[in-house]
PDB file of C-alpha atoms in Angstrom:
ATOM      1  CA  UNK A  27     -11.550  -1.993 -22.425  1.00  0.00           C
ATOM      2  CA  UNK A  28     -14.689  -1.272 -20.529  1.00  0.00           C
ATOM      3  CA  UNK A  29     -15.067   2.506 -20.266  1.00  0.00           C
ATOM      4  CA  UNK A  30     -18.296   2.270 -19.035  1.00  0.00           C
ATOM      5  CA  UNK A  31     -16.791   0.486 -16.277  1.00  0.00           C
ATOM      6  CA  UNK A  32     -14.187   2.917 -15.728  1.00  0.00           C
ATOM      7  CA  UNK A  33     -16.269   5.883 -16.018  1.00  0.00           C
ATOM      8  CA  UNK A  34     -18.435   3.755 -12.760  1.00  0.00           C
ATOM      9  CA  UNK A  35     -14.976   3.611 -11.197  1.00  0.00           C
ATOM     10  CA  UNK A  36     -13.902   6.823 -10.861  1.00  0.00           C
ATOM     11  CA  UNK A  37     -17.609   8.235 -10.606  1.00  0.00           C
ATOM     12  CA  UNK A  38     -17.341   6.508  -7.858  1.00  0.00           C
ATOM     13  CA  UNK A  39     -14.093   7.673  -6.210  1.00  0.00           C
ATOM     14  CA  UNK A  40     -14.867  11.145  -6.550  1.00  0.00           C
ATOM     15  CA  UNK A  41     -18.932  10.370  -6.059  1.00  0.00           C
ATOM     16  CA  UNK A  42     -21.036  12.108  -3.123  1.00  0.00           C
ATOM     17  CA  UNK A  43     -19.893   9.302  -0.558  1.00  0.00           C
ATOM     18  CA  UNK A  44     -15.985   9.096  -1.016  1.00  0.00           C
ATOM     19  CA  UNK A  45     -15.182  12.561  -3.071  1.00  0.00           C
ATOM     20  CA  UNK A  46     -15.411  14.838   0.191  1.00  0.00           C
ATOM     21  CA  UNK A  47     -12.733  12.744   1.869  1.00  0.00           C
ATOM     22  CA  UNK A  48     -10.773  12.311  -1.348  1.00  0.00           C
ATOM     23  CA  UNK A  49     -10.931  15.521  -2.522  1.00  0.00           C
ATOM     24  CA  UNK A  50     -10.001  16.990   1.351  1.00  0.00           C
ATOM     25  CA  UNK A  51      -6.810  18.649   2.017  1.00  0.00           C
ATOM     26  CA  UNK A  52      -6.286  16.009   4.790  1.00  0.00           C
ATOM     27  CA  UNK A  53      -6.438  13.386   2.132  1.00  0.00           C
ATOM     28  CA  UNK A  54      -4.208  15.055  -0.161  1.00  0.00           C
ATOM     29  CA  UNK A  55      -1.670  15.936   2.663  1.00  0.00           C
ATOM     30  CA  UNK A  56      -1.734  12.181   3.496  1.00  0.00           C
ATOM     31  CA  UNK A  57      -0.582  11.163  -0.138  1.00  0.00           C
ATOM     32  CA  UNK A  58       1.784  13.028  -0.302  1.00  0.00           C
ATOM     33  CA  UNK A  59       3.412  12.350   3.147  1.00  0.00           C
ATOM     34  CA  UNK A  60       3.396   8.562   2.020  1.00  0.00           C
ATOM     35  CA  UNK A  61       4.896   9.186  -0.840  1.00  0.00           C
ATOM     36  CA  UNK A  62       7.344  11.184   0.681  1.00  0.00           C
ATOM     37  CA  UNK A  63       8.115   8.509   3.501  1.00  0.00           C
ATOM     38  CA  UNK A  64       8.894   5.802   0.711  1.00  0.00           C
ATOM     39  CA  UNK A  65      11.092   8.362  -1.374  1.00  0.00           C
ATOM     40  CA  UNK A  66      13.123   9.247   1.404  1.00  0.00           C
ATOM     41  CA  UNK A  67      13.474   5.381   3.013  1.00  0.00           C
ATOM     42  CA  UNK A  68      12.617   2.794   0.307  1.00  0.00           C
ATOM     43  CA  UNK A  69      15.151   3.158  -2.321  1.00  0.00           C
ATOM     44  CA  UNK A  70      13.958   0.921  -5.849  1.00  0.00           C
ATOM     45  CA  UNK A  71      17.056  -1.106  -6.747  1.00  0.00           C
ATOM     46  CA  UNK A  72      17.317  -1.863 -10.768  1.00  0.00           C
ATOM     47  CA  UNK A  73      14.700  -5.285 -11.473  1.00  0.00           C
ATOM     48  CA  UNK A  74      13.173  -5.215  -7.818  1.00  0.00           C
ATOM     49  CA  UNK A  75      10.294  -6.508  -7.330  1.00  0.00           C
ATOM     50  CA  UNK A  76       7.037  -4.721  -5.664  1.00  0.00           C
ATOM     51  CA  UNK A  77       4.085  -6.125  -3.799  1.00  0.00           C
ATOM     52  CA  UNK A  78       1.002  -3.904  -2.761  1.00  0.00           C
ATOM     53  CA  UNK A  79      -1.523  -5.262  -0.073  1.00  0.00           C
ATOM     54  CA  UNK A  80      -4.380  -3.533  -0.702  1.00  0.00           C
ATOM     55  CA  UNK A  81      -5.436  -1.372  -4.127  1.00  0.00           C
ATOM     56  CA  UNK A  82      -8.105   0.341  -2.952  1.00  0.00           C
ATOM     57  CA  UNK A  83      -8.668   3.339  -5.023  1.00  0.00           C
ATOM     58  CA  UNK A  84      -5.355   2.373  -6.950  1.00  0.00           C
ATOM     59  CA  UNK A  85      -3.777   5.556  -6.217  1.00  0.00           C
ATOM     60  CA  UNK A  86      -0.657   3.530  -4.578  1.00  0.00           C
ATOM     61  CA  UNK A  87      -0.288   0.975  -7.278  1.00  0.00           C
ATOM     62  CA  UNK A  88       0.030   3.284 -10.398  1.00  0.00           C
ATOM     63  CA  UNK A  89       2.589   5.718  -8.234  1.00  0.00           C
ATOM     64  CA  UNK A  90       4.407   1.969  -7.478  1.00  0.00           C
ATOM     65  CA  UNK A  91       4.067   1.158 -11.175  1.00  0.00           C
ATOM     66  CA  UNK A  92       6.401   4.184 -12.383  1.00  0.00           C
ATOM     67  CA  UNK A  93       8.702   3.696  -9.570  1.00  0.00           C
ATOM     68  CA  UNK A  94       9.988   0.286 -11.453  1.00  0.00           C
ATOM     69  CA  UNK A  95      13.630   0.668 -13.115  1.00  0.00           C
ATOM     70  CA  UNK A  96      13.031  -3.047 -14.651  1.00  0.00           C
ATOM     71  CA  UNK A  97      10.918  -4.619 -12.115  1.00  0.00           C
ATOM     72  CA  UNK A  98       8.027  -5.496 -11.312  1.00  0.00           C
ATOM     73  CA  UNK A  99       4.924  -4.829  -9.509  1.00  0.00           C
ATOM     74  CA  UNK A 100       2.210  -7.560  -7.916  1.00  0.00           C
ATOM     75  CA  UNK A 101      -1.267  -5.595  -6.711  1.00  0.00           C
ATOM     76  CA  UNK A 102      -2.974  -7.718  -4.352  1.00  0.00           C
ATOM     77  CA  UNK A 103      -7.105  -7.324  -3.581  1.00  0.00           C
ATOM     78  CA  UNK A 104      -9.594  -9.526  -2.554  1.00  0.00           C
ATOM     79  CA  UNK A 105     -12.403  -6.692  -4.105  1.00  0.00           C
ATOM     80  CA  UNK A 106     -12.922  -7.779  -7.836  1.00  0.00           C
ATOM     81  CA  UNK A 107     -13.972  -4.114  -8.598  1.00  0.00           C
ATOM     82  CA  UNK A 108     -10.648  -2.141  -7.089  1.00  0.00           C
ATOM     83  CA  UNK A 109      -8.856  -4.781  -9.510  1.00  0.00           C
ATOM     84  CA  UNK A 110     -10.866  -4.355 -12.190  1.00  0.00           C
ATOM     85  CA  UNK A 111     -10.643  -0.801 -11.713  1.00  0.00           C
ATOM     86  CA  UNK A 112      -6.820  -0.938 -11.394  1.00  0.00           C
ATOM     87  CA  UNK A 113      -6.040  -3.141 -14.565  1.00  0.00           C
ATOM     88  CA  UNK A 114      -8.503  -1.032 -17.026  1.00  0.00           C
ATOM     89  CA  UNK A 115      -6.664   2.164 -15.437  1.00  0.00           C
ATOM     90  CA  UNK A 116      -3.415   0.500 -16.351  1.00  0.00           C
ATOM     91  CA  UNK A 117      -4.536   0.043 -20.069  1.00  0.00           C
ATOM     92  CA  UNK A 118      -6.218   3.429 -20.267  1.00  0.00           C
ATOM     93  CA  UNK A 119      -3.063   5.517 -19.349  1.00  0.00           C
ATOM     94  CA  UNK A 120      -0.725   3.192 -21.081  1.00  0.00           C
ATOM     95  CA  UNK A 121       1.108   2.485 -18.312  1.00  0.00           C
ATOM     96  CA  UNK A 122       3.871   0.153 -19.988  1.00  0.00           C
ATOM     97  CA  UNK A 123       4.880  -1.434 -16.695  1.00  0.00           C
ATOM     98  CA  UNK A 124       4.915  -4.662 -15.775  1.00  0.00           C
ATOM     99  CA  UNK A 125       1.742  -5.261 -13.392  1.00  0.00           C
ATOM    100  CA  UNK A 126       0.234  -8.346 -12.030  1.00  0.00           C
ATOM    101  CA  UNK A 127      -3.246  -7.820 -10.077  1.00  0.00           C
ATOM    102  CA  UNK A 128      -3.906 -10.567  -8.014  1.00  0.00           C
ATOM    103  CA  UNK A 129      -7.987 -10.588  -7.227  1.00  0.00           C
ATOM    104  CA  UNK A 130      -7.318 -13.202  -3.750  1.00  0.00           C
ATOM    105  CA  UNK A 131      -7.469 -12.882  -0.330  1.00  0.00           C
ATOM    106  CA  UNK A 132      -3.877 -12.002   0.366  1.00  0.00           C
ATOM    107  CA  UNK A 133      -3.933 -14.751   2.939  1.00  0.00           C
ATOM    108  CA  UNK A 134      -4.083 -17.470  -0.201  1.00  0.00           C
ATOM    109  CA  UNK A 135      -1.455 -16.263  -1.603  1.00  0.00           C
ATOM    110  CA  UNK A 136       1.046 -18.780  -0.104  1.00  0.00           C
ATOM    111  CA  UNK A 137       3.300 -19.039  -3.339  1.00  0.00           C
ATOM    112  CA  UNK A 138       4.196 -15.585  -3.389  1.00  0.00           C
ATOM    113  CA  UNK A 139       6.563 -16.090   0.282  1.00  0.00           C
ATOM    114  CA  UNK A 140       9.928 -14.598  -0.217  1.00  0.00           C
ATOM    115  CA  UNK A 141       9.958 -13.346  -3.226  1.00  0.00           C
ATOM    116  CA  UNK A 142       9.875  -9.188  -2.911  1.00  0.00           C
ATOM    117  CA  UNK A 143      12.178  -6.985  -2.348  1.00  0.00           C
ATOM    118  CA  UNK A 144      10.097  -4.490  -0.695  1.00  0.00           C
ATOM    119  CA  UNK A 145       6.169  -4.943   0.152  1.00  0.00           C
ATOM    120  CA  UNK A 146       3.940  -2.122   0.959  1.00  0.00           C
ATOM    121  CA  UNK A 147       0.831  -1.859   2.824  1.00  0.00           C
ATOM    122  CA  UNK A 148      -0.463   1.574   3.259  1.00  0.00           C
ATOM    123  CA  UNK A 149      -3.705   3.541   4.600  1.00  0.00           C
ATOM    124  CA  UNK A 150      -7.045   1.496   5.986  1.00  0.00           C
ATOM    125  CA  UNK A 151      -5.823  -2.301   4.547  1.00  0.00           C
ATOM    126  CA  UNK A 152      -5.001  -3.612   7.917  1.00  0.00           C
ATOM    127  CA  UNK A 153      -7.891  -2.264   9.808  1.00  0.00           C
ATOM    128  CA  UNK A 154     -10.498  -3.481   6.921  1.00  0.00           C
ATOM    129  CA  UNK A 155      -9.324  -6.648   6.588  1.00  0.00           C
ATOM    130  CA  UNK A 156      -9.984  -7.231  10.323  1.00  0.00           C
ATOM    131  CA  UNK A 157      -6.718  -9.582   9.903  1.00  0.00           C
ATOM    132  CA  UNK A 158      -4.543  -7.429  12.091  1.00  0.00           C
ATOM    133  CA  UNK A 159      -1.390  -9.505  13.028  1.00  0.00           C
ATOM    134  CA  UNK A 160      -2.038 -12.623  10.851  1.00  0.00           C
ATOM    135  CA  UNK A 161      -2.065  -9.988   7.459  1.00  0.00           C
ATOM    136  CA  UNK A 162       1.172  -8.698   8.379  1.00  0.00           C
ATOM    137  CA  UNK A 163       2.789 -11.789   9.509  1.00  0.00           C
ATOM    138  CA  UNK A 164       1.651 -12.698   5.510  1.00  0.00           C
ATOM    139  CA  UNK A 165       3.261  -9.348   4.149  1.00  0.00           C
ATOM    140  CA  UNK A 166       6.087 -10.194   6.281  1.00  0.00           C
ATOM    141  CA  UNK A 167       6.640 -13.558   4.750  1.00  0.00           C
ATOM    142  CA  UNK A 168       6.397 -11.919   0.985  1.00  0.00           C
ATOM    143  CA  UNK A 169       9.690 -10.630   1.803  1.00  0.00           C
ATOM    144  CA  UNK A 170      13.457 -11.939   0.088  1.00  0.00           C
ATOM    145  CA  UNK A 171      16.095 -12.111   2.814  1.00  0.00           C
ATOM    146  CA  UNK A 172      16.930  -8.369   3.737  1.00  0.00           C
ATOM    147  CA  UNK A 173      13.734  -6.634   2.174  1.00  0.00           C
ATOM    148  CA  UNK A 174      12.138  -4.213   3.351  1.00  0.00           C
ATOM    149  CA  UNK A 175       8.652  -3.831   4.242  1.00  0.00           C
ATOM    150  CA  UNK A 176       6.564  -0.229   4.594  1.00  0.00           C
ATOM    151  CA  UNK A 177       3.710  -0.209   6.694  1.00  0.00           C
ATOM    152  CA  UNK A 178       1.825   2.821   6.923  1.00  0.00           C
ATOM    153  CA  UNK A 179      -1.139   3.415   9.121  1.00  0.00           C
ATOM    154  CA  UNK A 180      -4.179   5.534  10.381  1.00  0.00           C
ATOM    155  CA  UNK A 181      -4.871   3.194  13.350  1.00  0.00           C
ATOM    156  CA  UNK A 182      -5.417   5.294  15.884  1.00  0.00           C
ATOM    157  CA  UNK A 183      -5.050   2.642  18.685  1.00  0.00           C
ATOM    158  CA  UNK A 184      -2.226   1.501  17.600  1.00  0.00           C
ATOM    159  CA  UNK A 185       0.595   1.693  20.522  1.00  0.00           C
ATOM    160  CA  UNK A 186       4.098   1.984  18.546  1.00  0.00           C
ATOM    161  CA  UNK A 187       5.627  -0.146  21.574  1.00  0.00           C
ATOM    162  CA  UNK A 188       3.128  -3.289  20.620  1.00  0.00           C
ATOM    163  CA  UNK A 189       3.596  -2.584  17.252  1.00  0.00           C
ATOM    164  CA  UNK A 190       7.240  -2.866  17.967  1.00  0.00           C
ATOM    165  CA  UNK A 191       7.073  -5.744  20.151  1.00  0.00           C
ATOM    166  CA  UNK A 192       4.493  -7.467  16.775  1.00  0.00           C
ATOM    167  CA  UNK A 193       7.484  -6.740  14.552  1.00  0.00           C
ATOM    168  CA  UNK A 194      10.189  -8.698  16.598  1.00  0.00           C
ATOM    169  CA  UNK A 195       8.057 -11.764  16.770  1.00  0.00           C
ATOM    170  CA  UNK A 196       8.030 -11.508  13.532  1.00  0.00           C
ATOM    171  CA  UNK A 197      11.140 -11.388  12.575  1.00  0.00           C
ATOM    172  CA  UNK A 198      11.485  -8.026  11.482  1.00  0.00           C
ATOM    173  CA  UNK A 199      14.001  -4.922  12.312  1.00  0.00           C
ATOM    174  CA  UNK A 200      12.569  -1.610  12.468  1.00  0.00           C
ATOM    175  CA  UNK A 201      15.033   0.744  10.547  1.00  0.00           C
ATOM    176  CA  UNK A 202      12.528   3.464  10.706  1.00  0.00           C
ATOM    177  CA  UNK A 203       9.649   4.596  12.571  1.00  0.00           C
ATOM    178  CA  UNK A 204       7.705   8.337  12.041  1.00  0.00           C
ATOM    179  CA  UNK A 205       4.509   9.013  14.088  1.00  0.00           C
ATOM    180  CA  UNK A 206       2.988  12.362  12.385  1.00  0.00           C
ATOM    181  CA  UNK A 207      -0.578  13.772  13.668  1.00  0.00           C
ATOM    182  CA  UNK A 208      -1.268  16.762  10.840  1.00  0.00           C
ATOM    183  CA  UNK A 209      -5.034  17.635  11.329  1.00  0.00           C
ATOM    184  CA  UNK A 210      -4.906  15.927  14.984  1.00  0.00           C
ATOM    185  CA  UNK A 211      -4.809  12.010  12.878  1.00  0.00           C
ATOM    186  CA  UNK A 212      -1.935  10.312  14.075  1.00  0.00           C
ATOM    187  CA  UNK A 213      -0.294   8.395  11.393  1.00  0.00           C
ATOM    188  CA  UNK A 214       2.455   5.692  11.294  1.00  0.00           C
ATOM    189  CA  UNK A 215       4.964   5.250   9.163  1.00  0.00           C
ATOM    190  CA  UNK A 216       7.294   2.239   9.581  1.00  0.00           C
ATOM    191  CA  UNK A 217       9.809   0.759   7.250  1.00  0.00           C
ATOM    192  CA  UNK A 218      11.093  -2.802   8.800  1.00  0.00           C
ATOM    193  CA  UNK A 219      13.624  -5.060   7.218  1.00  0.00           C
ATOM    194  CA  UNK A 220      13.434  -8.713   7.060  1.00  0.00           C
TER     195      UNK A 220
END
């Protein structure tokens, strides 16, 4: 393990450019309302299997990680140093769970359609990826026959009647839909089945 590396990592999560945001109440408000939205709607049948789109700080993927009952848990990033980050994280803490981290552009990831129970994609990975529909028509295609996939957004021009009219053409059923605006952010939180 590189704990050089990891020391970089996190020096630079909590570091003069990111730590203000990270460190916020706004941000810490936001974690836990996404964690609350998947507690209360995503249920984690015995052996399912997770995907992430997007790491990012890796926040999301460890919290996924211990959420397992005998599953498993596929992180997907195209930045080498958020999966980096994530798999020497993994190793520091221990974390006995079964995690793959896929460093790819999710959009070459072809062999993983329907194969997950539930997919998540959750904060800034849609609106960085500057993929839009095409990166959710991907997540959408991750999912088994009846998953379910949480998208969670701070898109702030995102109309939720688009969005809804995005997820029929994809072929997915919204069974849930919360619009929140704490610290006058809107944020969406959708969980759609396949």
């Amino acid at each position: 393990m590189d704990q050089d590396f990891l020391l970089k990592a996190y020096g630079a999560f909590w570091g003069p450019e990111a730590g203000p945001w990270n460190l916020s109440v706004e941000q810490k408000y936001l974690e836990y309302r996404i964690t609350a939205f998947f507690e209360e709607n995503f249920p984690v049948a015995r052996g399912a299997e997770i995907c992430n789109i997007g790491i990012g700080a890796g926040y999301w993927d460890r919290y996924l990680s211990y959420r397992l009952d005998g599953g498993s848990l596929t992180s997907i990033d195209l930045d080498p140093e958020s999966c980096r980050a994530l798999r020497e994280g993994l190793k520091n803490e221990g974390n006995p769970n079964p995690v793959t981290v896929v460093n790819k552009n999710v959009m070459d990831c072809g062999e993983l359609r329907g194969r997950f129970s539930i997919v998540t994609m959750v904060g800034s990975t849609r609106m960085e990826s500057g993929l839009f529909e095409d990166i959710l028509g991907i997540a959408a295609g991750f999912l088994k026959p009846g998953g379910a996939l949480y998208y969670q957004s701070l898109a702030q021009d995102e109309d939720p009647e688009d969005m809804g009219a995005l997820w029929e053409r994809l072929g997915l059923e919204v069974e849930k839909y919360r619009p929140e605006a704490p610290f006058g952010r809107t944020c969406h939180y959708w969980k759609l089945i396949a």
